[in-house]
Coordinates of C-alpha atoms and ligand atoms in Angstrom, one line a residue:
X288 CA -0.5 -16.6 14.4
X289 CA 1.3 -13.3 13.5
X290 CA 4.6 -12.7 15.1
X291 CA 4.9 -9.8 17.6
X292 CA 7.9 -7.5 17.3
X293 CA 9.2 -4.8 19.7
X294 CA 11.1 -1.7 18.6
X295 CA 14.5 -0.4 19.7
X296 CA 14.8 2.8 21.5
X297 CA 17.8 3.8 23.8
X298 CA 19.0 0.2 24.0
X299 CA 15.6 -1.2 25.1
X300 CA 13.2 -3.3 23.1
X301 CA 9.9 -1.6 23.8
X302 CA 6.2 -1.4 22.8
X303 CA 4.5 1.9 22.0
X304 CA 0.9 1.1 23.0
X305 CA -0.2 1.0 19.3
X306 CA 0.4 -1.7 16.7
X307 CA 1.0 -1.7 13.0
X308 CA 0.0 -4.9 11.1
X309 CA 2.6 -5.9 8.5
X310 CA 1.0 -8.0 5.7
X311 CA 2.3 -11.0 3.8
X312 CA 2.3 -9.4 0.4
X313 CA 1.3 -12.5 -1.5
X314 CA -1.5 -13.8 0.7
X315 CA -2.6 -10.5 2.2
X316 CA -2.7 -12.0 5.7
X317 CA -1.1 -10.3 8.7
X318 CA 2.4 -11.7 9.0
X319 CA 3.4 -9.7 12.1
X320 CA 2.6 -6.8 14.3
X321 CA 5.1 -4.1 15.1
X322 CA 4.9 -1.2 17.5
X323 CA 3.7 2.0 15.8
X324 CA 5.6 5.1 16.8
X325 CA 4.3 8.7 16.8
X326 CA 6.2 12.0 16.5
X327 CA 6.9 12.1 20.3
X328 CA 8.5 8.6 20.1
X329 CA 10.6 9.7 17.1
X330 CA 11.8 12.7 19.1
X331 CA 12.7 10.5 22.0
X332 CA 14.7 8.2 19.6
X333 CA 16.6 11.3 18.3
X334 CA 17.4 12.4 21.9
X335 CA 18.6 8.9 22.8
X336 CA 20.9 8.9 19.7
X337 CA 22.2 12.4 20.6
X338 CA 22.9 11.2 24.2
X339 CA 24.8 8.2 22.9
X340 CA 27.0 10.1 20.4
X341 CA 29.7 11.6 22.7
X342 CA 30.7 8.1 24.0
X343 CA 30.2 6.2 20.7
X344 CA 32.4 8.6 18.7
X345 CA 35.3 7.7 21.1
X346 CA 35.0 3.9 20.4
X347 CA 38.2 3.0 18.6
X348 CA 38.0 2.1 14.9
X349 CA 39.2 -1.5 15.5
X350 CA 36.2 -2.1 17.9
X351 CA 33.7 -0.5 15.5
X352 CA 35.2 -2.7 12.7
X353 CA 34.9 -5.9 14.8
X354 CA 31.3 -5.2 15.7
X355 CA 30.4 -4.6 12.0
X356 CA 32.3 -7.7 11.0
X357 CA 30.3 -9.8 13.6
X358 CA 27.1 -8.5 12.1
X359 CA 28.3 -9.4 8.5
X360 CA 29.0 -12.9 9.7
X361 CA 25.6 -13.3 11.5
X362 CA 23.8 -12.0 8.3
X363 CA 25.6 -14.6 6.2
X364 CA 24.9 -17.4 8.6
X365 CA 21.2 -16.5 9.1
X366 CA 20.7 -15.7 5.4
X367 CA 18.0 -18.2 4.7
X368 CA 15.7 -17.3 7.6
X369 CA 16.1 -13.6 7.0
X370 CA 15.4 -14.1 3.3
X371 CA 12.0 -15.6 4.2
X372 CA 11.2 -12.6 6.3
X373 CA 12.0 -10.3 3.4
X374 CA 9.9 -12.4 1.0
X375 CA 6.9 -12.3 3.3
X376 CA 7.1 -8.5 3.9
X377 CA 7.9 -7.5 0.3
X378 CA 6.6 -10.3 -1.9
X379 CA 10.1 -10.6 -3.5
X380 CA 10.9 -14.0 -5.0
X381 CA 13.0 -16.0 -2.4
X382 CA 16.1 -16.2 -4.6
X383 CA 16.3 -12.4 -4.8
X384 CA 15.7 -12.1 -1.1
X385 CA 18.5 -14.5 -0.4
X386 CA 20.7 -12.4 -2.7
X387 CA 19.7 -9.3 -0.8
X388 CA 20.7 -10.8 2.6
X389 CA 24.1 -11.9 1.2
X390 CA 24.6 -8.4 -0.3
X391 CA 23.7 -6.9 3.1
X392 CA 26.4 -9.1 4.7
X393 CA 28.9 -7.7 2.2
X394 CA 27.8 -4.1 2.9
X395 CA 28.5 -4.7 6.6
X396 CA 31.9 -6.3 5.7
X397 CA 32.9 -3.3 3.5
X398 CA 31.9 -1.0 6.3
X399 CA 34.0 -3.0 8.8
X400 CA 37.0 -2.5 6.4
X401 CA 36.3 1.2 5.8
X402 CA 36.0 1.9 9.5
X403 CA 39.8 1.4 9.7
X404 CA 40.7 3.9 7.0
X405 CA 38.7 7.0 7.7
X406 CA 41.4 9.7 7.7
X407 CA 42.4 13.2 6.5
X408 CA 45.6 14.4 4.9
X409 CA 48.2 17.1 5.3
X410 CA 47.8 20.3 3.4
X411 CA 51.0 22.1 2.2
X412 CA 50.3 25.5 3.8
X413 CA 53.5 27.0 2.4
X414 CA 51.9 26.7 -1.1
X415 CA 50.4 30.1 -0.1
X416 CA 52.8 33.1 0.4
X417 CA 50.9 33.7 3.7
X418 CA 51.5 30.2 5.0
X419 CA 55.2 30.1 5.8
X420 CA 56.1 28.1 8.9
X421 CA 52.6 26.8 9.5
X422 CA 51.7 23.1 9.5
X423 CA 48.2 22.0 8.4
X424 CA 46.2 18.9 8.3
X425 CA 42.5 17.9 8.3
X426 CA 40.6 15.2 10.1
X427 CA 37.4 13.5 9.2
X428 CA 35.0 13.4 12.2
X429 CA 31.5 11.8 12.5
X430 CA 28.7 14.3 12.0
X431 CA 26.6 13.2 15.0
X432 CA 23.0 11.9 14.8
X433 CA 22.0 10.6 11.4
X434 CA 18.3 10.3 10.4
X435 CA 18.0 7.3 8.0
X436 CA 14.7 6.9 6.1
X437 CA 14.3 3.8 3.8
X438 CA 11.9 2.5 1.1
X439 CA 10.1 -0.9 0.9
X440 CA 11.9 -2.5 -2.0
X441 CA 15.2 -3.5 -0.4
X442 CA 14.2 -3.5 3.2
X443 CA 17.5 -4.9 4.5
X444 CA 20.2 -3.8 2.1
X445 CA 19.1 -0.2 1.8
X446 CA 19.0 -0.1 5.6
X447 CA 22.5 -1.6 5.7
X448 CA 23.7 1.1 3.2
X449 CA 22.8 3.7 5.8
X450 CA 23.4 2.1 9.2
X451 CA 26.7 0.3 8.4
X452 CA 28.6 3.3 7.1
X453 CA 27.1 5.6 9.8
X454 CA 28.3 3.2 12.6
X455 CA 31.7 2.7 10.8
X456 CA 32.3 6.4 11.0
X457 CA 31.3 6.8 14.7
X458 CA 27.8 8.3 14.2
X459 CA 24.6 7.4 16.0
X460 CA 21.4 6.7 14.1
X461 CA 17.6 6.9 14.1
X462 CA 16.2 4.6 11.5
X463 CA 12.7 4.8 10.0
X464 CA 12.1 1.8 7.7
X465 CA 9.2 1.8 5.3
X466 CA 5.9 1.1 7.1
X467 CA 5.1 -1.8 4.6
X468 CA 8.4 -3.6 5.3
X469 CA 9.9 -2.9 8.8
X470 CA 10.6 -6.6 9.8
X471 CA 14.0 -7.2 8.4
X472 CA 15.2 -3.8 9.7
X473 CA 14.1 -4.8 13.2
X474 CA 15.9 -8.2 12.8
X475 CA 19.0 -6.3 11.9
X476 CA 18.6 -4.3 15.0
X477 CA 18.6 -7.5 17.0
X478 CA 21.8 -8.7 15.3
X479 CA 23.5 -5.3 16.1
X480 CA 22.5 -5.4 19.8
X481 CA 23.7 -9.1 20.0
X482 CA 27.1 -8.0 18.6
X483 CA 27.4 -5.5 21.5
X484 CA 26.3 -2.2 20.0
X485 CA 26.2 0.3 22.9
X486 CA 22.8 1.6 24.1
X487 CA 21.2 4.4 22.1
X488 CA 23.6 4.1 19.1
X489 CA 20.9 2.7 16.9
X490 CA 17.2 3.5 17.4
X491 CA 14.4 2.2 15.2
X492 CA 11.0 3.9 14.8
X493 CA 8.3 2.5 12.6
X494 CA 5.5 4.9 11.6
X495 CA 3.9 7.0 9.0
X496 CA 6.4 8.9 6.9
X497 CA 4.6 12.3 7.1
X498 CA 4.6 12.0 11.0
X499 CA 7.6 10.0 12.2
X500 CA 9.8 10.7 9.1
X501 CA 8.9 14.4 9.4
X502 CA 9.8 14.5 13.1
X503 CA 13.2 13.1 12.3
X504 CA 13.9 15.3 9.3
X505 CA 13.0 18.5 11.2
X506 CA 14.7 17.6 14.5
X507 CA 17.5 20.1 15.2
X508 CA 19.7 17.4 16.8
X509 CA 19.8 15.4 13.5
X510 CA 22.9 16.5 11.7
X511 CA 22.3 14.6 8.5
X512 CA 19.4 13.0 6.7
X513 CA 20.0 10.1 4.4
X514 CA 16.9 9.2 2.4
X515 CA 16.1 6.6 -0.2
X516 CA 12.7 6.7 -1.8
X517 CA 10.5 8.5 -4.2
X518 CA 11.5 11.9 -5.8
X519 CA 8.4 13.7 -4.4
X520 CA 9.1 12.7 -0.8
X521 CA 12.8 13.5 -1.4
X522 CA 11.9 17.0 -2.5
X523 CA 9.7 17.5 0.6
X524 CA 12.6 16.4 2.8
X525 CA 15.1 18.7 1.3
X526 CA 12.7 21.7 1.7
X527 CA 12.1 20.9 5.3
X528 CA 15.4 19.6 6.6
X529 CA 17.0 23.1 7.1
X530 CA 20.7 23.4 7.5
X531 CA 21.7 19.7 7.6
X532 CA 23.6 17.4 5.3
X533 CA 21.1 15.6 3.0
X534 CA 21.7 12.6 0.7
X535 CA 18.8 11.6 -1.6
X536 CA 18.7 8.3 -3.5
X537 CA 15.6 8.6 -5.7
X538 CA 13.9 7.1 -8.7
X539 CA 14.6 6.5 -12.4
X540 CA 13.1 5.3 -15.7
X541 CA 16.2 3.3 -16.6
X542 CA 17.2 2.7 -20.2
X543 CA 19.5 0.3 -22.1
X544 CA 20.7 0.7 -25.7
X545 CA 21.3 -2.4 -27.9
X546 CA 23.5 -2.0 -30.9
X547 CA 23.4 -4.6 -33.8
X548 CA 26.9 -5.9 -32.9
X549 CA 25.8 -7.0 -29.5
X550 CA 25.3 -10.6 -28.4
X551 CA 21.5 -10.5 -28.5
X552 CA 20.9 -13.7 -26.6
X553 CA 23.1 -12.6 -23.7
X554 CA 21.6 -9.1 -23.7
X555 CA 18.0 -10.5 -23.7
X556 CA 18.8 -12.8 -20.8
X557 CA 20.1 -9.9 -18.7
X558 CA 17.3 -7.6 -19.7
X559 CA 14.7 -10.0 -18.5
X560 CA 16.2 -10.2 -15.0
X561 CA 16.7 -6.4 -15.0
X562 CA 13.1 -5.6 -16.0
X563 CA 11.3 -8.2 -13.8
X564 CA 13.3 -9.0 -10.7
X565 CA 11.4 -7.8 -7.6
X566 CA 8.4 -7.4 -9.9
X567 CA 10.1 -4.4 -11.5
X568 CA 10.1 -2.5 -8.1
X569 CA 13.8 -1.6 -8.2
X570 CA 15.0 2.0 -8.6
X571 CA 17.3 0.8 -11.5
X572 CA 14.8 -1.6 -13.0
X573 CA 15.0 -1.7 -16.8
X574 CA 12.1 0.3 -18.1
X575 CA 13.1 1.5 -21.6
X576 CA 15.0 -0.7 -24.1
X577 CA 16.2 1.2 -27.2
X578 CA 17.2 -1.4 -29.9
X579 CA 18.8 -0.6 -33.2
X580 CA 16.4 -1.1 -36.2
X581 CA 18.7 -3.8 -37.7
X582 CA 18.2 -6.1 -34.7
X583 CA 15.0 -4.9 -33.2
X584 CA 12.8 -7.7 -34.6
X585 CA 15.3 -10.5 -33.6
X586 CA 15.9 -9.0 -30.1
X587 CA 12.2 -8.6 -29.4
X588 CA 11.5 -12.2 -30.4
X589 CA 14.2 -13.6 -28.2
X590 CA 13.3 -11.3 -25.3
X591 CA 9.5 -12.0 -25.4
X592 CA 10.2 -15.8 -25.5
X593 CA 12.3 -15.5 -22.4
X594 CA 9.6 -13.4 -20.6
X595 CA 7.0 -16.1 -21.4
X596 CA 9.2 -18.6 -19.6
X597 CA 9.2 -16.6 -16.3
X598 CA 7.6 -18.4 -13.3
X599 CA 5.1 -16.0 -11.7
X600 CA 3.2 -16.4 -8.4
X601 CA 4.0 -17.4 -4.8
X602 CA 7.4 -15.8 -4.0
X603 CA 8.2 -18.5 -1.4
X604 CA 7.9 -21.3 -4.1
X605 CA 11.3 -22.5 -5.2
X606 CA 12.0 -21.3 -8.7
X607 CA 9.6 -18.3 -8.6
X608 CA 10.9 -15.4 -10.7
X609 CA 8.1 -12.7 -10.2
X610 CA 5.9 -12.3 -7.1
X611 CA 3.2 -9.8 -6.2
X612 CA 3.5 -6.1 -6.1
X613 CA 3.8 -4.3 -2.8
X614 CA 0.1 -3.4 -2.6
X615 CA -3.1 -4.0 -4.6
X616 CA -3.3 -0.2 -5.3
X617 CA 0.0 -0.5 -7.2
X618 CA -1.4 -3.3 -9.4
X619 CA -4.4 -1.0 -10.1
X620 CA -2.1 1.9 -10.9
X621 CA 0.0 0.0 -13.3
X622 CA -2.9 -1.7 -15.0
X623 CA -4.3 1.8 -15.7
X624 CA -1.0 3.1 -17.1
X625 CA -0.8 0.1 -19.5
X626 CA -4.4 0.5 -20.6
X627 CA -3.7 4.2 -21.2
X628 CA -0.6 3.4 -23.3
X629 CA -2.6 0.9 -25.3
X630 CA -5.4 3.5 -25.9
X631 CA -2.7 5.8 -27.1
X632 CA -1.4 3.3 -29.6
X633 CA 1.0 0.9 -27.8
X634 CA 0.9 -2.9 -28.4
X635 CA 1.2 -5.5 -25.7
X636 CA 3.7 -8.2 -26.8
X637 CA 3.1 -10.3 -23.6
X638 CA 1.4 -9.7 -20.3
X639 CA -0.8 -6.7 -19.7
X640 CA -2.9 -8.5 -17.2
X641 CA -3.5 -8.2 -13.4
X642 CA -4.0 -11.4 -11.4
X643 CA -5.0 -10.4 -7.9
X644 CA -1.8 -9.0 -6.2
X645 CA 0.4 -10.0 -9.1
X646 CA 0.9 -8.0 -12.3
X647 CA 2.0 -10.3 -15.2
X648 CA 5.4 -9.5 -16.7
X649 CA 4.6 -7.1 -19.5
X650 CA 6.4 -6.1 -22.7
X651 CA 5.1 -3.1 -24.7
X652 CA 6.0 -2.0 -28.2
X653 CA 4.8 0.9 -30.4
X654 CA 5.2 3.3 -27.4
X655 CA 6.0 7.0 -27.6
X656 CA 8.2 9.1 -25.4
X657 CA 5.3 11.0 -23.9
X658 CA 3.4 8.0 -22.6
X659 CA 3.5 7.5 -18.8
X660 CA 5.0 4.1 -19.2
X661 CA 8.1 5.8 -20.8
X662 CA 8.5 9.2 -19.2
X663 CA 7.5 8.5 -15.5
X664 CA 9.1 6.0 -13.2
X665 CA 7.0 2.8 -13.8
X666 CA 8.2 0.8 -10.7
X667 CA 6.4 -2.3 -11.9
X668 CA 7.0 -5.4 -14.1
X669 CA 6.5 -3.5 -17.4
X670 CA 9.2 -2.8 -20.0
X671 CA 8.9 -1.0 -23.3
X672 CA 10.9 -1.7 -26.5
X673 CA 11.7 1.2 -28.9
X674 CA 13.5 0.8 -32.2
X675 CA 16.0 3.4 -33.4
X676 CA 18.0 4.2 -36.5
X677 CA 20.4 6.9 -35.3
X678 CA 22.7 6.2 -32.3
X679 CA 23.1 9.9 -31.4
X680 CA 19.3 10.3 -31.4
X681 CA 18.9 7.2 -29.2
X682 CA 21.4 8.7 -26.7
X683 CA 19.4 11.9 -26.7
X684 CA 16.2 9.9 -26.0
X685 CA 17.8 8.3 -23.0
X686 CA 18.9 11.7 -21.7
X687 CA 15.5 13.3 -22.4
X688 CA 14.4 12.1 -19.0
X689 CA 13.7 13.9 -15.7
X690 CA 15.9 11.2 -14.1
X691 CA 19.6 10.2 -14.3
X692 CA 20.5 7.2 -12.1
X693 CA 22.2 4.5 -14.3
X694 CA 22.0 3.5 -17.9
X695 CA 23.3 0.5 -20.0
X696 CA 24.6 -0.1 -23.5
X697 CA 25.2 -3.3 -25.3
X698 CA 27.9 -2.9 -28.0
X699 CA 31.3 -4.3 -28.9
X700 CA 32.3 -1.0 -30.6
X701 CA 34.5 0.8 -28.1
X702 CA 33.9 4.2 -29.7
X703 CA 30.2 3.9 -29.3
X704 CA 30.6 2.7 -25.7
X705 CA 32.8 5.7 -24.9
X706 CA 30.5 8.1 -26.6
X707 CA 27.7 6.8 -24.4
X708 CA 29.9 7.3 -21.3
X709 CA 30.6 10.9 -22.4
X710 CA 27.1 11.7 -23.3
X711 CA 24.8 10.1 -20.8
X712 CA 23.7 12.3 -17.9
X713 CA 23.6 9.6 -15.3
X714 CA 25.4 8.5 -12.2
X715 CA 26.6 5.2 -13.8
X716 CA 27.0 3.7 -17.2
X717 CA 27.1 -0.1 -17.5
X718 CA 28.8 -1.3 -20.8
X719 CA 27.5 -4.7 -22.0
X720 CA 25.1 -4.8 -19.1
X721 CA 21.9 -3.2 -18.0
X722 CA 21.4 -0.2 -15.7
X723 CA 20.4 -2.6 -12.9
X724 CA 23.9 -3.7 -12.2
X725 CA 25.2 -2.6 -8.8
X726 CA 27.8 -3.7 -6.3
X727 CA 27.7 -2.4 -2.8
X728 CA 31.1 -0.7 -2.7
X729 CA 31.0 1.3 -5.9
X730 CA 29.8 4.8 -5.9
X731 CA 26.0 4.8 -6.6
X732 CA 23.6 7.6 -7.0
X733 CA 21.9 9.8 -9.5
X734 CA 21.8 13.1 -11.3
X735 CA 18.7 15.3 -11.9
X736 CA 15.6 14.0 -10.2
X737 CA 17.4 10.8 -9.3
X738 CA 19.0 12.4 -6.3
X739 CA 21.9 14.1 -4.6
X740 CA 25.1 12.5 -3.3
X741 CA 26.4 9.0 -3.6
X742 CA 26.2 5.8 -1.5
X743 CA 28.4 2.7 -1.7
X744 CA 30.1 2.3 1.6
X745 CA 33.2 4.5 1.2
X746 CA 31.2 7.3 -0.5
X747 CA 28.4 7.2 2.1
X748 CA 31.1 7.6 4.8
X749 CA 32.4 10.7 3.0
X750 CA 29.0 12.3 3.4
X751 CA 28.6 11.0 6.9
X752 CA 31.7 12.7 8.1
X753 CA 32.7 16.3 8.4
X754 CA 36.1 17.9 7.9
X755 CA 38.0 19.6 10.7
X756 CA 41.1 21.6 9.7
X757 CA 44.0 22.0 12.1
X758 CA 46.8 24.5 11.7
X759 CA 50.0 24.7 13.9
X760 CA 51.7 28.1 13.8
X761 CA 55.5 27.6 14.1
X762 CA 56.4 31.2 13.7
Ligands
NAP271 P1 8.4 6.5 -0.6 O1 7.0 6.4 -0.6 O2 9.1 7.8 -0.9 O3 8.9 6.1 0.9 C1 10.2 6.0 1.3 C2 10.3 6.3 2.8 O4 10.0 7.7 3.1 C3 9.4 5.4 3.6 O5 10.0 5.1 4.8 C4 8.2 6.4 3.9 O6 7.4 6.1 5.0 C5 9.0 7.7 4.1 N1 8.2 8.9 4.0 C6 7.0 9.1 3.3 N2 6.6 10.4 3.4 C7 7.6 11.0 4.1 C8 7.7 12.4 4.6 N3 6.8 13.3 4.3 N4 8.8 12.7 5.3 C9 9.7 11.8 5.7 N5 9.6 10.5 5.3 C10 8.6 10.1 4.5 O7 9.1 5.4 -1.5 P2 8.8 3.9 -1.6 O8 7.5 3.7 -2.3 O9 9.0 3.2 -0.3 O10 10.0 3.4 -2.6 C11 9.9 3.5 -3.9 C12 10.8 4.7 -4.4 O11 12.1 4.6 -3.9 C13 10.9 4.6 -5.9 O12 10.8 5.9 -6.4 C14 12.4 4.1 -6.1 O13 13.0 4.5 -7.3 C15 13.0 4.7 -4.9 N6 14.3 4.0 -4.6 C16 15.5 4.6 -4.9 C17 16.7 3.9 -4.7 C18 18.0 4.5 -5.0 O14 19.0 4.0 -4.4 N7 18.1 5.5 -5.8 C19 16.6 2.6 -4.2 C20 15.4 2.0 -3.9 C21 14.2 2.7 -4.1 P3 6.1 5.2 4.9 O15 6.6 3.9 4.5 O16 5.5 5.2 6.2 O17 5.2 5.9 3.9

């Protein structure tokens, strides 16, 4: 029997008169029904958040911190049950769902800590010849109502990355989770209300992006939009938002370089997790591996052997590494891309096969830069290996991408590592690791089509606050 959820508007758990079925992504059965919002409901949610803002911004920092800390604790204690919810709604292997809940707990914990240190600074006005006898300082204030729109692939932690810093800074929020995966976001809403969040401070609306998302993005009372999702939708949002702050966390076709002096076994081990966790549906999933010619054969052999050892199938089964993709249409899309690459000359070293809702972990060789599997964001359990001779040219290939989120390099040569840091046009360089490494308090975000702004709790708070300058004339 599917579970029935309600949605959170103005402090009340309500129905909307219409229901959206949420599928178990492995079995295809209905796991739960959630209230489906329309544009009018979304506008009502924004109005509730606007109404709640004047009081919530006055809540002292220590109380906001205590509330966020309580949610961090509840997430940690309830991690196993929530992980199962994530696995059902996304198809993510249970061990990765558990990791996501634990990371979400840390995200809330970091937000609780940051809530206590949001401050401005004094400005030495007498540095200007026109500033004598004036005293100046600035404050950081909450922006107001924040519209938060999130994708399906980390349905809890990417919500946490928006809601926790927003609440830490004294903002109110309207959240629109992905339609495919709204369950863990609604569970998080329950934990926040149990922790004593005042009425209207967080509102959750589930519904079609082009309707409900659009109503949030274009609402004049929303002062900031924070979006994580695909570059095309990000581009539509920034065109429509008008004069609002906008943060965009978008896609990537992440690359790692492997130099001959690297520990190939360690590198291959990490590359396997980075390419195939969450069935490759991670914005920083490893998609392109550039390996120096001198170690390409050895690396490919070790890597392919490890891929063959992955446990694929039911994500709730203990030990599962790779579960289904988010929807059968995604399996069909990726199957077509791989077939097209093969028709253009690529070779399948392992995988290359669809099994119902699962796409088997796939390694391609013999690819070229213009194939879709290389130059577009693949967002699937498919990785390509390219051999190179010249380090500078390999760095140039990594940069010859429309995206720029994170990149990795395996080398023990500090000069090469630092050359990569200087040269790569990305938001983060991981040395002796893959682009997939992320901790929730470091600045995270992309260049080029990978986005605008940075998340990571402190950095999100900077974008969720506005500066007010104060000058005292003592003349
Ligand atoms: P998506 O299709 O862009 O959807 C993301 C969110 O936007 C969903 O809530 C969606 O609603 C909503 N939306 C769709 N159209 C909209 C519109 N016109 N106006 C406002 N909102 C709209 O992305 P996805 O398939 O869920 O996620 C995959 C993408 O996210 C990949 O490109 C991945 O790289 C990126 N991503 C980036 C990061 C990062 O931190 N950089 C992290 C994770 C994922 P519906 O669900 O109702 O369509």
